Amino acid sequence: MSTCKQFNRQVLALAIGAMLAAGAVHAQDASTQATPSADQSKPKAAETKSAQTLDQVVVSGNSTSGGIKRIDASYSITTATRDQIKELNPISVSDLLKVSPGVYPESSGGQTGANIEVAGFPSDSGAPFVTLQMNGSPLFPKWDYFTDAMFRLDDTIDRVEALQGGPSVLYGNGQPGLIANFILREGTGTPSGDVGLTYGSEGMVRLDGFYGFPIGKDSGWYGSIGGFWRRSDGVRDPQFAADKGGQLTATLSHDLQHGSIMFYARDLKDKNQFVTDTPILNPAPGKFSAYPGFSPLTGTFGSNADRHQFFETTPCFTAGCSPGGINVDMANGQGGDVHMLGGNLDLAFDNGWALSDKFIFVAGNMDTSAFFSTGANPTSLSGFISDTSASFGLPSNLTATATYTNGKPANMNENVTVQNPEYIHKRIQSVSNEFHLSKELFEGNTLTFGNYTAVFSEHHSEANGSNQLLQAKNNPNPIVVNLSDGTNTYALTDSRGTFWNSQPQSWMAFNERWHATTTAFFLADEWNIGKWRLDGGMRIQHDDIGGSFQNTTSGDLDNNPYTVYNNNAEYLTNSYQHISGSRSAPSWTVGANYALSKNMSVYGRVNDGVFLPSFDDMVNLQKPPTEKIHNMEVGFKYQAPWIFADISAYRRLFHGVPYSIMLSSGQVNLVYGSVTKGLNAQVTVTPFEHFSVALSGNYMDGHYSGYDSCVPYVGQDGSNLCSSINGKRLDRQPKLQYRLTPSYTMPTSWGSMKFWVTYEHMGDRYGDQLQQQPLGSYYALSFGAIANIGQNWQLTLRGTNMTNQIGITEGNARLFGFASGGGVILARSIEGREVNFQAKYKF
């Protein structure tokens, strides 16, 4: 254990003791509530309230100037204030999205790169049906794996609004799934702010700060600046900093006679370890336990021994020459070096006209240096040498020697694994603008015309052709293997334990450039008639995509037959293929809300959305289909002093879902659909003063449809099999998931204390579309405690996965079909226990 971790755990122990002592001393002094801190925002057209009230104004998913109250919205939207975000104990941006019922972030890979499932949206991996927004602007117009890595949570976020389906098909990039709109904290009429210092049990130290202030006297201008810096060894300690970096955000806003204008800038420079599938014992379907030498909760393939990599990428054709390549530091992880600049203009005039405009510019690098699973389960070192030398066509009578990269001899009987170290470079750039022009046609009826335009580009290259032979244990050593016949020496791996597969694969070398334009026009109408609120709209979107990708070939990189490891490597050639395409598609929605009383309403909505192809679709499928989504939902909202309830039922139909499978015979493309029905629920009950119980959950029954043919896949024994996916459950999505949080607030004479515990249940799932990889179910237990001391001090203690549960989020993602062999599976579990303590001063 590192000195830093020992120190941090001692600090945490003292913090826990201090909080418990404070609670014991002051438990019976409860007579008054804590005075709110002086976080006094400037007046707004849409003043926010507590997130658990139907009177709260929301700005996402509607075109109304200033937003609408939740009780009036004909759709379900989940909100969380800055304080509530803290109480949700999110370990990352993606993990926070579970605040919306039916959203399942697979928070097992670290701070970034999570697969995010939205109930009833068949996505398989990544997060195609999730759009992250900043102040109403999509961070990137098209889905890509890096979206959740583009920013981090900190005290510059005022609140989040998460909307599933509903009218979101009209606005922004037309996302039919989930929109998570992160709204920035702005300057204040009175100078105010906070600074916090956090220590974590995983060797983490973090500094947060925010300051809001008026600019000049009575000028109507306000500014703010804030952000964070932190360093962490990580729950999965790779022997170097797992997470290191920070973020800085500034805003500038101004009150106008008929509205407001604000600008914001955000800069992120952060490095985060990305964790891939690891070996886990799988004695029975859906049952998992620790693999010897590798904890599913804290284990990682990262180590000082395999931190520095060299990828051979460029051949040389002279005997004895050294191929060209690149040096890669795996400590860079999956991070981001991203810059954002945006602005919002909102105007409402007395003659019924209103105007809104939102723009955002995003540019930067979203690189990844990480290990990825090759799909092969661990085997003995001697077995690996025998199988691999045969696959390379070497004689069977060779004598093998194996050493670690430090020169010490390796044990031929130890278990080893083959991992794929990758370097992925993504350079992104995007500018988008959304314009709304509204006019009240007559009392209660407002018509809005709008346009969304985005111009964006991406350069995507990968150097990931080699595999690396590693010990099948935490923080492994690479293994170097040489074979000899007494005269000649055959290098099965290079000096870093890396080698190329005996058969070329198309993903070994990769370089592509893309540019695209999205233009959409929409018309929406909102009509208030007594207790009714009706709304509807249509959108037409047109996408133009163009790009090129570099061709590859395979061969010997160094013209040396004895360096076996690179005799059949794949590398880029000086030729390109060019791809372009354009298509248009409509979307529409109709909704109605009826107010049964001031605190109760019912609603219904129907919409048709589309999901137009992304860059990867253009490469993999050449002529990808347009996915069409039909969503129907009804809901009920109710609030009383003792209860808050927001419950909705839905039915979701998909058509034209593409999927690609790589088999030994080549790539197989499928197009299918799905049918899903389900129920989302958010309920908070307050049976007596200061105590509440919150329930957020989802029941989903979703199945594949529309593909009657036999779907090919590779079995665990390597044979080619096939089966139908019709009627199979949507993969990776639980039928039942819920989170139950009892909390108690204890007012005291010096402030207040709040305690809460969250029990999270994730139902059984399958890791593949054929239901051959059962992932089982799991639960996680987290806790939190906050002490507000006077008007200035706040102490927070939080912990996640306190019982160290193994929770499998994905099976072997490189296999389609069976994944477990010999009682072992390559899979990924949620992280083990983590506890952190923060001391914050508010001023």
PDB file of C-alpha atoms in Angstrom, residues 79-219:
ATOM      1  CA  THR A  79     -33.838  16.755 -12.410  1.00  0.00           C
ATOM      2  CA  ALA A  80     -31.099  16.927  -9.811  1.00  0.00           C
ATOM      3  CA  THR A  81     -29.695  20.034  -8.152  1.00  0.00           C
ATOM      4  CA  ARG A  82     -26.050  20.469  -7.265  1.00  0.00           C
ATOM      5  CA  ASP A  83     -26.642  19.175  -3.731  1.00  0.00           C
ATOM      6  CA  GLN A  84     -28.692  16.231  -4.980  1.00  0.00           C
ATOM      7  CA  ILE A  85     -25.968  15.290  -7.453  1.00  0.00           C
ATOM      8  CA  LYS A  86     -23.613  14.967  -4.487  1.00  0.00           C
ATOM      9  CA  GLU A  87     -26.126  12.788  -2.634  1.00  0.00           C
ATOM     10  CA  LEU A  88     -26.425  10.442  -5.626  1.00  0.00           C
ATOM     11  CA  ASN A  89     -22.762   9.466  -5.082  1.00  0.00           C
ATOM     12  CA  PRO A  90     -21.938   9.343  -8.810  1.00  0.00           C
ATOM     13  CA  ILE A  91     -18.486   8.009  -9.612  1.00  0.00           C
ATOM     14  CA  SER A  92     -18.508   9.635 -13.060  1.00  0.00           C
ATOM     15  CA  VAL A  93     -20.599  11.720 -15.457  1.00  0.00           C
ATOM     16  CA  SER A  94     -22.142   8.597 -16.974  1.00  0.00           C
ATOM     17  CA  ASP A  95     -22.890   7.101 -13.542  1.00  0.00           C
ATOM     18  CA  LEU A  96     -24.977  10.177 -12.690  1.00  0.00           C
ATOM     19  CA  LEU A  97     -27.360   9.373 -15.565  1.00  0.00           C
ATOM     20  CA  LYS A  98     -28.913   6.571 -13.489  1.00  0.00           C
ATOM     21  CA  VAL A  99     -30.898   9.405 -11.886  1.00  0.00           C
ATOM     22  CA  SER A 100     -33.261   8.890 -14.838  1.00  0.00           C
ATOM     23  CA  PRO A 101     -35.285   5.663 -14.362  1.00  0.00           C
ATOM     24  CA  GLY A 102     -34.444   3.011 -16.924  1.00  0.00           C
ATOM     25  CA  VAL A 103     -30.981   4.362 -17.691  1.00  0.00           C
ATOM     26  CA  TYR A 104     -28.221   1.872 -16.911  1.00  0.00           C
ATOM     27  CA  PRO A 105     -24.637   3.181 -17.091  1.00  0.00           C
ATOM     28  CA  GLU A 106     -22.098   0.366 -16.977  1.00  0.00           C
ATOM     29  CA  SER A 107     -19.844   2.191 -14.523  1.00  0.00           C
ATOM     30  CA  SER A 108     -17.106  -0.410 -14.456  1.00  0.00           C
ATOM     31  CA  GLY A 109     -14.464   0.885 -16.844  1.00  0.00           C
ATOM     32  CA  GLY A 110     -13.332   3.921 -14.878  1.00  0.00           C
ATOM     33  CA  GLN A 111     -14.116   7.614 -15.136  1.00  0.00           C
ATOM     34  CA  THR A 112     -14.886   7.533 -18.867  1.00  0.00           C
ATOM     35  CA  GLY A 113     -15.940   5.324 -21.760  1.00  0.00           C
ATOM     36  CA  ALA A 114     -19.019   3.765 -20.185  1.00  0.00           C
ATOM     37  CA  ASN A 115     -21.608   1.833 -22.128  1.00  0.00           C
ATOM     38  CA  ILE A 116     -24.952   3.471 -21.333  1.00  0.00           C
ATOM     39  CA  GLU A 117     -28.187   1.584 -21.921  1.00  0.00           C
ATOM     40  CA  VAL A 118     -31.573   3.312 -22.149  1.00  0.00           C
ATOM     41  CA  ALA A 119     -34.458   0.936 -21.458  1.00  0.00           C
ATOM     42  CA  GLY A 120     -36.032  -0.251 -24.700  1.00  0.00           C
ATOM     43  CA  PHE A 121     -33.340   1.223 -26.969  1.00  0.00           C
ATOM     44  CA  PRO A 122     -31.265  -1.645 -28.456  1.00  0.00           C
ATOM     45  CA  SER A 123     -27.717  -0.285 -28.509  1.00  0.00           C
ATOM     46  CA  ASP A 124     -25.518  -3.287 -27.548  1.00  0.00           C
ATOM     47  CA  SER A 125     -22.534  -1.108 -26.560  1.00  0.00           C
ATOM     48  CA  GLY A 126     -21.385   2.485 -26.412  1.00  0.00           C
ATOM     49  CA  ALA A 127     -24.034   5.155 -25.866  1.00  0.00           C
ATOM     50  CA  PRO A 128     -25.705   5.882 -29.213  1.00  0.00           C
ATOM     51  CA  PHE A 129     -29.015   6.841 -27.592  1.00  0.00           C
ATOM     52  CA  VAL A 130     -27.540   9.293 -25.089  1.00  0.00           C
ATOM     53  CA  THR A 131     -26.805  12.956 -25.851  1.00  0.00           C
ATOM     54  CA  LEU A 132     -24.996  15.118 -23.325  1.00  0.00           C
ATOM     55  CA  GLN A 133     -25.734  18.821 -23.519  1.00  0.00           C
ATOM     56  CA  MET A 134     -24.178  21.900 -21.978  1.00  0.00           C
ATOM     57  CA  ASN A 135     -26.731  24.672 -21.405  1.00  0.00           C
ATOM     58  CA  GLY A 136     -28.984  23.096 -24.032  1.00  0.00           C
ATOM     59  CA  SER A 137     -26.348  22.538 -26.744  1.00  0.00           C
ATOM     60  CA  PRO A 138     -25.229  18.999 -27.733  1.00  0.00           C
ATOM     61  CA  LEU A 139     -21.535  18.535 -26.991  1.00  0.00           C
ATOM     62  CA  PHE A 140     -21.092  16.601 -30.235  1.00  0.00           C
ATOM     63  CA  PRO A 141     -23.725  16.241 -32.973  1.00  0.00           C
ATOM     64  CA  LYS A 142     -23.139  12.519 -33.564  1.00  0.00           C
ATOM     65  CA  TRP A 143     -22.742   9.696 -31.142  1.00  0.00           C
ATOM     66  CA  ASP A 144     -19.227   8.471 -30.444  1.00  0.00           C
ATOM     67  CA  TYR A 145     -17.564   6.543 -27.638  1.00  0.00           C
ATOM     68  CA  PHE A 146     -15.886   9.618 -26.206  1.00  0.00           C
ATOM     69  CA  THR A 147     -18.969  11.703 -25.386  1.00  0.00           C
ATOM     70  CA  ASP A 148     -19.002  11.094 -21.625  1.00  0.00           C
ATOM     71  CA  ALA A 149     -15.267  11.863 -21.517  1.00  0.00           C
ATOM     72  CA  MET A 150     -15.738  15.430 -22.735  1.00  0.00           C
ATOM     73  CA  PHE A 151     -16.311  16.931 -19.276  1.00  0.00           C
ATOM     74  CA  ARG A 152     -16.334  16.073 -15.575  1.00  0.00           C
ATOM     75  CA  LEU A 153     -18.679  16.807 -12.709  1.00  0.00           C
ATOM     76  CA  ASP A 154     -17.706  19.654 -10.413  1.00  0.00           C
ATOM     77  CA  ASP A 155     -19.222  22.594  -8.535  1.00  0.00           C
ATOM     78  CA  THR A 156     -19.655  24.624 -11.726  1.00  0.00           C
ATOM     79  CA  ILE A 157     -22.705  22.470 -12.566  1.00  0.00           C
ATOM     80  CA  ASP A 158     -25.896  24.016 -11.165  1.00  0.00           C
ATOM     81  CA  ARG A 159     -28.243  21.152 -12.051  1.00  0.00           C
ATOM     82  CA  VAL A 160     -28.950  18.427 -14.581  1.00  0.00           C
ATOM     83  CA  GLU A 161     -32.189  17.780 -16.472  1.00  0.00           C
ATOM     84  CA  ALA A 162     -32.579  14.286 -17.955  1.00  0.00           C
ATOM     85  CA  LEU A 163     -35.312  13.671 -20.516  1.00  0.00           C
ATOM     86  CA  GLN A 164     -36.160  10.317 -22.118  1.00  0.00           C
ATOM     87  CA  GLY A 165     -37.969  10.385 -25.451  1.00  0.00           C
ATOM     88  CA  GLY A 166     -40.807  12.880 -25.501  1.00  0.00           C
ATOM     89  CA  PRO A 167     -40.347  16.050 -27.587  1.00  0.00           C
ATOM     90  CA  SER A 168     -36.544  15.687 -27.685  1.00  0.00           C
ATOM     91  CA  VAL A 169     -36.869  14.323 -31.250  1.00  0.00           C
ATOM     92  CA  LEU A 170     -37.587  17.912 -32.387  1.00  0.00           C
ATOM     93  CA  TYR A 171     -34.665  19.812 -30.914  1.00  0.00           C
ATOM     94  CA  GLY A 172     -30.879  19.785 -30.967  1.00  0.00           C
ATOM     95  CA  ASN A 173     -29.492  16.709 -32.705  1.00  0.00           C
ATOM     96  CA  GLY A 174     -32.924  15.039 -32.568  1.00  0.00           C
ATOM     97  CA  GLN A 175     -31.933  12.400 -30.002  1.00  0.00           C
ATOM     98  CA  PRO A 176     -34.826   9.900 -29.613  1.00  0.00           C
ATOM     99  CA  GLY A 177     -33.339   8.359 -26.464  1.00  0.00           C
ATOM    100  CA  LEU A 178     -31.928  10.268 -23.475  1.00  0.00           C
ATOM    101  CA  ILE A 179     -30.921  13.928 -23.330  1.00  0.00           C
ATOM    102  CA  ALA A 180     -28.938  14.917 -20.248  1.00  0.00           C
ATOM    103  CA  ASN A 181     -28.717  18.709 -20.120  1.00  0.00           C
ATOM    104  CA  PHE A 182     -26.065  20.023 -17.715  1.00  0.00           C
ATOM    105  CA  ILE A 183     -26.785  23.632 -16.796  1.00  0.00           C
ATOM    106  CA  LEU A 184     -23.916  25.782 -15.574  1.00  0.00           C
ATOM    107  CA  ARG A 185     -23.837  27.775 -12.377  1.00  0.00           C
ATOM    108  CA  GLU A 186     -23.607  31.498 -13.128  1.00  0.00           C
ATOM    109  CA  GLY A 187     -22.418  34.610 -11.335  1.00  0.00           C
ATOM    110  CA  THR A 188     -24.225  36.067  -8.357  1.00  0.00           C
ATOM    111  CA  GLY A 189     -25.574  39.455  -7.370  1.00  0.00           C
ATOM    112  CA  THR A 190     -23.552  39.184  -4.168  1.00  0.00           C
ATOM    113  CA  PRO A 191     -19.984  37.841  -4.379  1.00  0.00           C
ATOM    114  CA  SER A 192     -20.120  34.247  -3.158  1.00  0.00           C
ATOM    115  CA  GLY A 193     -18.494  30.906  -3.721  1.00  0.00           C
ATOM    116  CA  ASP A 194     -16.944  27.863  -2.102  1.00  0.00           C
ATOM    117  CA  VAL A 195     -13.739  25.886  -1.912  1.00  0.00           C
ATOM    118  CA  GLY A 196     -13.513  22.198  -1.020  1.00  0.00           C
ATOM    119  CA  LEU A 197     -10.778  19.675  -0.329  1.00  0.00           C
ATOM    120  CA  THR A 198     -11.500  15.948  -0.763  1.00  0.00           C
ATOM    121  CA  TYR A 199      -9.535  12.876   0.322  1.00  0.00           C
ATOM    122  CA  GLY A 200     -10.400   9.415  -0.961  1.00  0.00           C
ATOM    123  CA  SER A 201      -9.536   5.915   0.194  1.00  0.00           C
ATOM    124  CA  GLU A 202      -8.186   5.118  -3.290  1.00  0.00           C
ATOM    125  CA  GLY A 203      -5.305   7.544  -2.799  1.00  0.00           C
ATOM    126  CA  MET A 204      -7.267  10.500  -4.153  1.00  0.00           C
ATOM    127  CA  VAL A 205      -6.782  14.152  -3.319  1.00  0.00           C
ATOM    128  CA  ARG A 206      -9.012  16.729  -5.007  1.00  0.00           C
ATOM    129  CA  LEU A 207      -9.430  20.492  -4.840  1.00  0.00           C
ATOM    130  CA  ASP A 208     -12.708  22.109  -5.960  1.00  0.00           C
ATOM    131  CA  GLY A 209     -13.623  25.780  -6.122  1.00  0.00           C
ATOM    132  CA  PHE A 210     -16.198  28.218  -7.446  1.00  0.00           C
ATOM    133  CA  TYR A 211     -16.588  32.001  -7.256  1.00  0.00           C
ATOM    134  CA  GLY A 212     -19.501  34.072  -8.612  1.00  0.00           C
ATOM    135  CA  PHE A 213     -19.478  37.854  -8.614  1.00  0.00           C
ATOM    136  CA  PRO A 214     -21.046  40.985 -10.118  1.00  0.00           C
ATOM    137  CA  ILE A 215     -18.978  42.960 -12.599  1.00  0.00           C
ATOM    138  CA  GLY A 216     -19.103  46.624 -11.775  1.00  0.00           C
ATOM    139  CA  LYS A 217     -21.858  48.338  -9.816  1.00  0.00           C
ATOM    140  CA  ASP A 218     -25.410  47.973 -11.124  1.00  0.00           C
ATOM    141  CA  SER A 219     -24.053  47.064 -14.560  1.00  0.00           C
TER     142      SER A 219
END
